[in-house]
Amino acid sequence: MFNTSENVKFLDIIGEAAVVQLRREDAAVFETPNGVMSRIVSPSALSTDMAVWEVEMKAGAAGPEHRMSRDQVHRSLRGRWRVVVDGHTELVEEGEAIFIRAGTLRRIAPEGEGGARALVVGLAGGRATMPDGQDRGVPPWSE
């Protein structure tokens, strides 16, 4: 059930590994025109019900306006984020987090010159839907 390649370190083995240490340099990385997502865990990488990844965007980039079918939490690890949720803009400072309920129209972008990095946590299986209703499926970094 667990990936036994060298990118994981099993810290406690009782039947299946109870604790697994993951190295940043071995994360699966997905690049889009808007940013870089580094998968931490998902159903295809250790977890059965969670999707956790880091997203990094350069200044001037922005994710597409979309809805997710699962709740998500975004925590700023570096920089400031501009989050437009159902037409209302929130600024998320470094160290702060924002909870976005499933089905909420959102657009997320770094605010300022240096870009930004965030940790995103959600339930596995979250599907992205565009404002016109087009189903874009489960993003590869969370499947």
mmCIF file of N, CA, C and O in Angstrom, residues 32-113:
data_model
loop_
_atom_site.group_PDB
_atom_site.id
_atom_site.type_symbol
_atom_site.label_atom_id
_atom_site.label_comp_id
_atom_site.label_asym_id
_atom_site.label_seq_id
_atom_site.Cartn_x
_atom_site.Cartn_y
_atom_site.Cartn_z
ATOM 1 N N THR A 32 2.500 24.641 -13.784
ATOM 2 C CA THR A 32 1.469 25.174 -14.668
ATOM 3 C C THR A 32 1.928 26.569 -15.085
ATOM 4 O O THR A 32 2.901 27.093 -14.535
ATOM 5 N N PRO A 33 1.233 27.207 -16.013
ATOM 6 C CA PRO A 33 1.607 28.583 -16.355
ATOM 7 C C PRO A 33 1.483 29.544 -15.163
ATOM 8 O O PRO A 33 2.109 30.591 -15.150
ATOM 9 N N ASN A 34 0.715 29.165 -14.138
ATOM 10 C CA ASN A 34 0.464 30.052 -13.008
ATOM 11 C C ASN A 34 1.356 29.800 -11.803
ATOM 12 O O ASN A 34 1.531 30.688 -10.974
ATOM 13 N N GLY A 35 1.857 28.581 -11.644
ATOM 14 C CA GLY A 35 2.635 28.292 -10.450
ATOM 15 C C GLY A 35 3.211 26.891 -10.450
ATOM 16 O O GLY A 35 3.051 26.132 -11.406
ATOM 17 N N VAL A 36 3.843 26.567 -9.322
ATOM 18 C CA VAL A 36 4.461 25.256 -9.138
ATOM 19 C C VAL A 36 3.858 24.635 -7.881
ATOM 20 O O VAL A 36 3.873 25.239 -6.810
ATOM 21 N N MET A 37 3.308 23.439 -8.025
ATOM 22 C CA MET A 37 2.727 22.704 -6.915
ATOM 23 C C MET A 37 3.624 21.524 -6.580
ATOM 24 O O MET A 37 4.023 20.774 -7.470
ATOM 25 N N SER A 38 3.933 21.369 -5.295
ATOM 26 C CA SER A 38 4.752 20.249 -4.817
ATOM 27 C C SER A 38 3.889 19.400 -3.896
ATOM 28 O O SER A 38 3.506 19.845 -2.813
ATOM 29 N N ARG A 39 3.575 18.196 -4.352
ATOM 30 C CA ARG A 39 2.699 17.308 -3.587
ATOM 31 C C ARG A 39 3.415 16.802 -2.347
ATOM 32 O O ARG A 39 4.553 16.347 -2.405
ATOM 33 N N ILE A 40 2.735 16.853 -1.218
ATOM 34 C CA ILE A 40 3.256 16.300 0.031
ATOM 35 C C ILE A 40 2.609 14.941 0.266
ATOM 36 O O ILE A 40 3.308 13.942 0.385
ATOM 37 N N VAL A 41 1.296 14.889 0.343
ATOM 38 C CA VAL A 41 0.572 13.611 0.393
ATOM 39 C C VAL A 41 -0.719 13.746 -0.406
ATOM 40 O O VAL A 41 -1.266 14.835 -0.565
ATOM 41 N N SER A 42 -1.197 12.609 -0.892
ATOM 42 C CA SER A 42 -2.461 12.506 -1.616
ATOM 43 C C SER A 42 -2.763 11.015 -1.736
ATOM 44 O O SER A 42 -1.943 10.185 -1.338
ATOM 45 N N PRO A 43 -3.914 10.647 -2.295
ATOM 46 C CA PRO A 43 -4.205 9.216 -2.440
ATOM 47 C C PRO A 43 -3.170 8.448 -3.255
ATOM 48 O O PRO A 43 -2.943 7.270 -3.016
ATOM 49 N N SER A 44 -2.492 9.096 -4.184
ATOM 50 C CA SER A 44 -1.451 8.392 -4.945
ATOM 51 C C SER A 44 -0.100 8.446 -4.247
ATOM 52 O O SER A 44 0.870 7.868 -4.735
ATOM 53 N N ALA A 45 -0.030 9.144 -3.125
ATOM 54 C CA ALA A 45 1.224 9.254 -2.369
ATOM 55 C C ALA A 45 0.921 9.206 -0.880
ATOM 56 O O ALA A 45 0.828 10.227 -0.215
ATOM 57 N N LEU A 46 0.701 8.003 -0.365
ATOM 58 C CA LEU A 46 0.578 7.682 1.052
ATOM 59 C C LEU A 46 -0.812 7.816 1.663
ATOM 60 O O LEU A 46 -1.248 6.954 2.389
ATOM 61 N N SER A 47 -1.526 8.918 1.451
ATOM 62 C CA SER A 47 -2.774 9.160 2.176
ATOM 63 C C SER A 47 -3.984 8.596 1.439
ATOM 64 O O SER A 47 -4.021 8.568 0.219
ATOM 65 N N THR A 48 -4.966 8.171 2.185
ATOM 66 C CA THR A 48 -6.193 7.683 1.560
ATOM 67 C C THR A 48 -7.269 8.752 1.477
ATOM 68 O O THR A 48 -8.163 8.657 0.656
ATOM 69 N N ASP A 49 -7.180 9.787 2.327
ATOM 70 C CA ASP A 49 -8.274 10.754 2.341
ATOM 71 C C ASP A 49 -7.843 12.219 2.407
ATOM 72 O O ASP A 49 -8.686 13.100 2.471
ATOM 73 N N MET A 50 -6.545 12.488 2.366
ATOM 74 C CA MET A 50 -6.056 13.861 2.427
ATOM 75 C C MET A 50 -5.286 14.218 1.164
ATOM 76 O O MET A 50 -4.680 13.358 0.536
ATOM 77 N N ALA A 51 -5.315 15.512 0.850
ATOM 78 C CA ALA A 51 -4.464 16.057 -0.199
ATOM 79 C C ALA A 51 -3.777 17.286 0.392
ATOM 80 O O ALA A 51 -4.443 18.213 0.856
ATOM 81 N N VAL A 52 -2.447 17.266 0.409
ATOM 82 C CA VAL A 52 -1.668 18.364 0.975
ATOM 83 C C VAL A 52 -0.548 18.678 -0.007
ATOM 84 O O VAL A 52 0.154 17.774 -0.462
ATOM 85 N N TRP A 53 -0.406 19.970 -0.332
ATOM 86 C CA TRP A 53 0.655 20.375 -1.238
ATOM 87 C C TRP A 53 1.070 21.805 -0.943
ATOM 88 O O TRP A 53 0.377 22.536 -0.250
ATOM 89 N N GLU A 54 2.236 22.172 -1.466
ATOM 90 C CA GLU A 54 2.682 23.558 -1.432
ATOM 91 C C GLU A 54 2.501 24.132 -2.824
ATOM 92 O O GLU A 54 2.711 23.445 -3.821
ATOM 93 N N VAL A 55 2.095 25.390 -2.869
ATOM 94 C CA VAL A 55 1.993 26.115 -4.138
ATOM 95 C C VAL A 55 2.900 27.329 -4.048
ATOM 96 O O VAL A 55 2.950 28.000 -3.028
ATOM 97 N N GLU A 56 3.639 27.554 -5.110
ATOM 98 C CA GLU A 56 4.510 28.727 -5.195
ATOM 99 C C GLU A 56 4.167 29.463 -6.480
ATOM 100 O O GLU A 56 4.064 28.856 -7.545
ATOM 101 N N MET A 57 3.948 30.773 -6.346
ATOM 102 C CA MET A 57 3.646 31.606 -7.509
ATOM 103 C C MET A 57 4.577 32.805 -7.529
ATOM 104 O O MET A 57 4.881 33.373 -6.480
ATOM 105 N N LYS A 58 4.989 33.175 -8.726
ATOM 106 C CA LYS A 58 5.807 34.366 -8.904
ATOM 107 C C LYS A 58 4.915 35.603 -8.919
ATOM 108 O O LYS A 58 3.712 35.515 -9.184
ATOM 109 N N ALA A 59 5.516 36.739 -8.652
ATOM 110 C CA ALA A 59 4.784 38.004 -8.718
ATOM 111 C C ALA A 59 4.143 38.144 -10.095
ATOM 112 O O ALA A 59 4.749 37.788 -11.108
ATOM 113 N N GLY A 60 2.916 38.616 -10.132
ATOM 114 C CA GLY A 60 2.199 38.807 -11.383
ATOM 115 C C GLY A 60 1.397 37.604 -11.845
ATOM 116 O O GLY A 60 0.551 37.721 -12.723
ATOM 117 N N ALA A 61 1.650 36.439 -11.260
ATOM 118 C CA ALA A 61 0.893 35.239 -11.626
ATOM 119 C C ALA A 61 -0.437 35.228 -10.874
ATOM 120 O O ALA A 61 -0.602 35.909 -9.865
ATOM 121 N N ALA A 62 -1.378 34.439 -11.353
ATOM 122 C CA ALA A 62 -2.658 34.267 -10.663
ATOM 123 C C ALA A 62 -3.261 32.937 -11.084
ATOM 124 O O ALA A 62 -3.170 32.545 -12.254
ATOM 125 N N GLY A 63 -3.846 32.246 -10.137
ATOM 126 C CA GLY A 63 -4.569 31.029 -10.467
ATOM 127 C C GLY A 63 -5.853 31.378 -11.187
ATOM 128 O O GLY A 63 -6.347 32.506 -11.084
ATOM 129 N N PRO A 64 -6.426 30.436 -11.903
ATOM 130 C CA PRO A 64 -7.678 30.710 -12.608
ATOM 131 C C PRO A 64 -8.848 30.808 -11.617
ATOM 132 O O PRO A 64 -8.813 30.208 -10.545
ATOM 133 N N GLU A 65 -9.849 31.558 -11.992
ATOM 134 C CA GLU A 65 -11.067 31.597 -11.190
ATOM 135 C C GLU A 65 -11.732 30.226 -11.309
ATOM 136 O O GLU A 65 -11.892 29.694 -12.419
ATOM 137 N N HIS A 66 -12.057 29.623 -10.167
ATOM 138 C CA HIS A 66 -12.626 28.277 -10.173
ATOM 139 C C HIS A 66 -13.313 27.978 -8.844
ATOM 140 O O HIS A 66 -13.198 28.739 -7.895
ATOM 141 N N ARG A 67 -14.001 26.844 -8.812
ATOM 142 C CA ARG A 67 -14.592 26.309 -7.591
ATOM 143 C C ARG A 67 -13.966 24.942 -7.341
ATOM 144 O O ARG A 67 -13.629 24.234 -8.277
ATOM 145 N N MET A 68 -13.834 24.571 -6.072
ATOM 146 C CA MET A 68 -13.406 23.224 -5.709
ATOM 147 C C MET A 68 -14.576 22.523 -5.030
ATOM 148 O O MET A 68 -15.349 23.157 -4.314
ATOM 149 N N SER A 69 -14.667 21.223 -5.231
ATOM 150 C CA SER A 69 -15.783 20.454 -4.661
ATOM 151 C C SER A 69 -15.542 20.047 -3.215
ATOM 152 O O SER A 69 -16.421 19.448 -2.597
ATOM 153 N N ARG A 70 -14.372 20.373 -2.669
ATOM 154 C CA ARG A 70 -14.030 20.060 -1.274
ATOM 155 C C ARG A 70 -13.526 21.323 -0.582
ATOM 156 O O ARG A 70 -12.935 22.187 -1.208
ATOM 157 N N ASP A 71 -13.738 21.406 0.731
ATOM 158 C CA ASP A 71 -13.184 22.505 1.520
ATOM 159 C C ASP A 71 -11.665 22.482 1.408
ATOM 160 O O ASP A 71 -11.056 21.419 1.264
ATOM 161 N N GLN A 72 -11.056 23.681 1.515
ATOM 162 C CA GLN A 72 -9.603 23.791 1.520
ATOM 163 C C GLN A 72 -9.165 24.849 2.527
ATOM 164 O O GLN A 72 -9.890 25.802 2.788
ATOM 165 N N VAL A 73 -7.955 24.656 3.053
ATOM 166 C CA VAL A 73 -7.293 25.652 3.884
ATOM 167 C C VAL A 73 -5.989 26.019 3.179
ATOM 168 O O VAL A 73 -5.242 25.134 2.755
ATOM 169 N N HIS A 74 -5.748 27.315 3.047
ATOM 170 C CA HIS A 74 -4.508 27.830 2.464
ATOM 171 C C HIS A 74 -3.794 28.614 3.558
ATOM 172 O O HIS A 74 -4.360 29.550 4.116
ATOM 173 N N ARG A 75 -2.546 28.248 3.849
ATOM 174 C CA ARG A 75 -1.740 28.967 4.848
ATOM 175 C C ARG A 75 -0.519 29.554 4.150
ATOM 176 O O ARG A 75 0.250 28.814 3.518
ATOM 177 N N SER A 76 -0.341 30.849 4.280
ATOM 178 C CA SER A 76 0.793 31.514 3.646
ATOM 179 C C SER A 76 2.073 31.162 4.392
ATOM 180 O O SER A 76 2.207 31.437 5.578
ATOM 181 N N LEU A 77 3.021 30.566 3.687
ATOM 182 C CA LEU A 77 4.325 30.237 4.251
ATOM 183 C C LEU A 77 5.346 31.332 3.978
ATOM 184 O O LEU A 77 6.292 31.513 4.735
ATOM 185 N N ARG A 78 5.151 32.030 2.858
ATOM 186 C CA ARG A 78 6.039 33.130 2.483
ATOM 187 C C ARG A 78 5.242 34.108 1.634
ATOM 188 O O ARG A 78 4.529 33.710 0.714
ATOM 189 N N GLY A 79 5.331 35.370 1.964
ATOM 190 C CA GLY A 79 4.668 36.399 1.177
ATOM 191 C C GLY A 79 3.211 36.594 1.553
ATOM 192 O O GLY A 79 2.684 36.003 2.497
ATOM 193 N N ARG A 80 2.568 37.436 0.787
ATOM 194 C CA ARG A 80 1.167 37.799 0.998
ATOM 195 C C ARG A 80 0.350 37.338 -0.212
ATOM 196 O O ARG A 80 0.819 37.391 -1.332
ATOM 197 N N TRP A 81 -0.877 36.888 0.053
ATOM 198 C CA TRP A 81 -1.772 36.397 -0.993
ATOM 199 C C TRP A 81 -3.005 37.278 -1.090
ATOM 200 O O TRP A 81 -3.545 37.694 -0.076
ATOM 201 N N ARG A 82 -3.453 37.519 -2.308
ATOM 202 C CA ARG A 82 -4.732 38.175 -2.568
ATOM 203 C C ARG A 82 -5.709 37.070 -2.954
ATOM 204 O O ARG A 82 -5.514 36.366 -3.935
ATOM 205 N N VAL A 83 -6.748 36.918 -2.156
ATOM 206 C CA VAL A 83 -7.729 35.860 -2.377
ATOM 207 C C VAL A 83 -9.073 36.523 -2.654
ATOM 208 O O VAL A 83 -9.609 37.231 -1.803
ATOM 209 N N VAL A 84 -9.592 36.310 -3.862
ATOM 210 C CA VAL A 84 -10.902 36.846 -4.232
ATOM 211 C C VAL A 84 -11.889 35.696 -4.130
ATOM 212 O O VAL A 84 -11.779 34.695 -4.842
ATOM 213 N N VAL A 85 -12.832 35.828 -3.196
ATOM 214 C CA VAL A 85 -13.806 34.782 -2.914
ATOM 215 C C VAL A 85 -15.196 35.356 -3.154
ATOM 216 O O VAL A 85 -15.601 36.308 -2.468
ATOM 217 N N ASP A 86 -15.902 34.795 -4.146
ATOM 218 C CA ASP A 86 -17.238 35.282 -4.510
ATOM 219 C C ASP A 86 -17.266 36.802 -4.648
ATOM 220 O O ASP A 86 -18.159 37.488 -4.154
ATOM 221 N N GLY A 87 -16.219 37.370 -5.277
ATOM 222 C CA GLY A 87 -16.156 38.796 -5.542
ATOM 223 C C GLY A 87 -15.620 39.651 -4.405
ATOM 224 O O GLY A 87 -15.440 40.852 -4.553
ATOM 225 N N HIS A 88 -15.345 39.068 -3.257
ATOM 226 C CA HIS A 88 -14.834 39.796 -2.096
ATOM 227 C C HIS A 88 -13.342 39.496 -1.946
ATOM 228 O O HIS A 88 -12.938 38.339 -1.940
ATOM 229 N N THR A 89 -12.505 40.531 -1.797
ATOM 230 C CA THR A 89 -11.054 40.362 -1.718
ATOM 231 C C THR A 89 -10.572 40.340 -0.277
ATOM 232 O O THR A 89 -10.938 41.196 0.516
ATOM 233 N N GLU A 90 -9.763 39.340 0.032
ATOM 234 C CA GLU A 90 -9.086 39.230 1.328
ATOM 235 C C GLU A 90 -7.592 39.181 1.070
ATOM 236 O O GLU A 90 -7.139 38.581 0.091
ATOM 237 N N LEU A 91 -6.814 39.805 1.952
ATOM 238 C CA LEU A 91 -5.361 39.692 1.901
ATOM 239 C C LEU A 91 -4.929 38.760 3.022
ATOM 240 O O LEU A 91 -5.306 38.958 4.181
ATOM 241 N N VAL A 92 -4.174 37.746 2.672
ATOM 242 C CA VAL A 92 -3.697 36.760 3.631
ATOM 243 C C VAL A 92 -2.202 36.997 3.814
ATOM 244 O O VAL A 92 -1.416 36.833 2.881
ATOM 245 N N GLU A 93 -1.829 37.392 5.013
ATOM 246 C CA GLU A 93 -0.436 37.715 5.320
ATOM 247 C C GLU A 93 0.351 36.437 5.612
ATOM 248 O O GLU A 93 -0.221 35.400 5.938
ATOM 249 N N GLU A 94 1.669 36.533 5.529
ATOM 250 C CA GLU A 94 2.544 35.411 5.871
ATOM 251 C C GLU A 94 2.203 34.905 7.270
ATOM 252 O O GLU A 94 2.070 35.687 8.208
ATOM 253 N N GLY A 95 2.022 33.599 7.392
ATOM 254 C CA GLY A 95 1.671 32.981 8.666
ATOM 255 C C GLY A 95 0.179 32.857 8.900
ATOM 256 O O GLY A 95 -0.247 32.092 9.754
ATOM 257 N N GLU A 96 -0.626 33.586 8.162
ATOM 258 C CA GLU A 96 -2.084 33.499 8.299
ATOM 259 C C GLU A 96 -2.628 32.413 7.380
ATOM 260 O O GLU A 96 -1.963 31.968 6.448
ATOM 261 N N ALA A 97 -3.858 32.019 7.658
ATOM 262 C CA ALA A 97 -4.529 31.002 6.844
ATOM 263 C C ALA A 97 -5.920 31.487 6.492
ATOM 264 O O ALA A 97 -6.491 32.344 7.172
ATOM 265 N N ILE A 98 -6.463 30.921 5.414
ATOM 266 C CA ILE A 98 -7.837 31.199 5.020
ATOM 267 C C ILE A 98 -8.516 29.874 4.714
ATOM 268 O O ILE A 98 -7.919 28.975 4.110
ATOM 269 N N PHE A 99 -9.743 29.727 5.205
ATOM 270 C CA PHE A 99 -10.554 28.543 4.946
ATOM 271 C C PHE A 99 -11.518 28.891 3.823
ATOM 272 O O PHE A 99 -12.194 29.921 3.880
ATOM 273 N N ILE A 100 -11.561 28.050 2.784
ATOM 274 C CA ILE A 100 -12.471 28.278 1.659
ATOM 275 C C ILE A 100 -13.397 27.075 1.545
ATOM 276 O O ILE A 100 -12.952 25.957 1.307
ATOM 277 N N ARG A 101 -14.676 27.336 1.742
ATOM 278 C CA ARG A 101 -15.678 26.277 1.715
ATOM 279 C C ARG A 101 -15.862 25.736 0.294
ATOM 280 O O ARG A 101 -15.718 26.456 -0.689
ATOM 281 N N ALA A 102 -16.169 24.462 0.193
ATOM 282 C CA ALA A 102 -16.430 23.807 -1.088
ATOM 283 C C ALA A 102 -17.498 24.581 -1.863
ATOM 284 O O ALA A 102 -18.445 25.109 -1.279
ATOM 285 N N GLY A 103 -17.322 24.659 -3.181
ATOM 286 C CA GLY A 103 -18.294 25.309 -4.046
ATOM 287 C C GLY A 103 -18.156 26.811 -4.144
ATOM 288 O O GLY A 103 -18.881 27.458 -4.897
ATOM 289 N N THR A 104 -17.214 27.390 -3.405
ATOM 290 C CA THR A 104 -17.015 28.834 -3.398
ATOM 291 C C THR A 104 -16.126 29.245 -4.573
ATOM 292 O O THR A 104 -15.051 28.686 -4.759
ATOM 293 N N LEU A 105 -16.582 30.220 -5.345
ATOM 294 C CA LEU A 105 -15.783 30.737 -6.447
ATOM 295 C C LEU A 105 -14.601 31.505 -5.874
ATOM 296 O O LEU A 105 -14.771 32.361 -5.010
ATOM 297 N N ARG A 106 -13.391 31.155 -6.353
ATOM 298 C CA ARG A 106 -12.190 31.790 -5.815
ATOM 299 C C ARG A 106 -11.159 32.019 -6.905
ATOM 300 O O ARG A 106 -11.138 31.313 -7.914
ATOM 301 N N ARG A 107 -10.294 33.003 -6.634
ATOM 302 C CA ARG A 107 -9.114 33.258 -7.453
ATOM 303 C C ARG A 107 -8.023 33.706 -6.498
ATOM 304 O O ARG A 107 -8.231 34.596 -5.674
ATOM 305 N N ILE A 108 -6.854 33.105 -6.625
ATOM 306 C CA ILE A 108 -5.776 33.322 -5.663
ATOM 307 C C ILE A 108 -4.526 33.774 -6.410
ATOM 308 O O ILE A 108 -4.174 33.198 -7.447
ATOM 309 N N ALA A 109 -3.871 34.807 -5.866
ATOM 310 C CA ALA A 109 -2.664 35.337 -6.503
ATOM 311 C C ALA A 109 -1.741 35.920 -5.438
ATOM 312 O O ALA A 109 -2.216 36.419 -4.418
ATOM 313 N N PRO A 110 -0.429 35.868 -5.680
ATOM 314 C CA PRO A 110 0.491 36.535 -4.754
ATOM 315 C C PRO A 110 0.322 38.041 -4.869
ATOM 316 O O PRO A 110 0.005 38.563 -5.937
ATOM 317 N N GLU A 111 0.517 38.720 -3.774
ATOM 318 C CA GLU A 111 0.395 40.176 -3.724
ATOM 319 C C GLU A 111 1.785 40.740 -3.460
ATOM 320 O O GLU A 111 2.406 40.402 -2.461
ATOM 321 N N GLY A 112 2.281 41.580 -4.340
ATOM 322 C CA GLY A 112 3.582 42.189 -4.118
ATOM 323 C C GLY A 112 4.638 41.666 -5.076
ATOM 324 O O GLY A 112 4.387 40.827 -5.933
ATOM 325 N N GLU A 113 5.861 42.141 -4.861
ATOM 326 C CA GLU A 113 6.973 41.907 -5.785
ATOM 327 C C GLU A 113 7.614 40.525 -5.704
ATOM 328 O O GLU A 113 8.110 40.014 -6.678
#
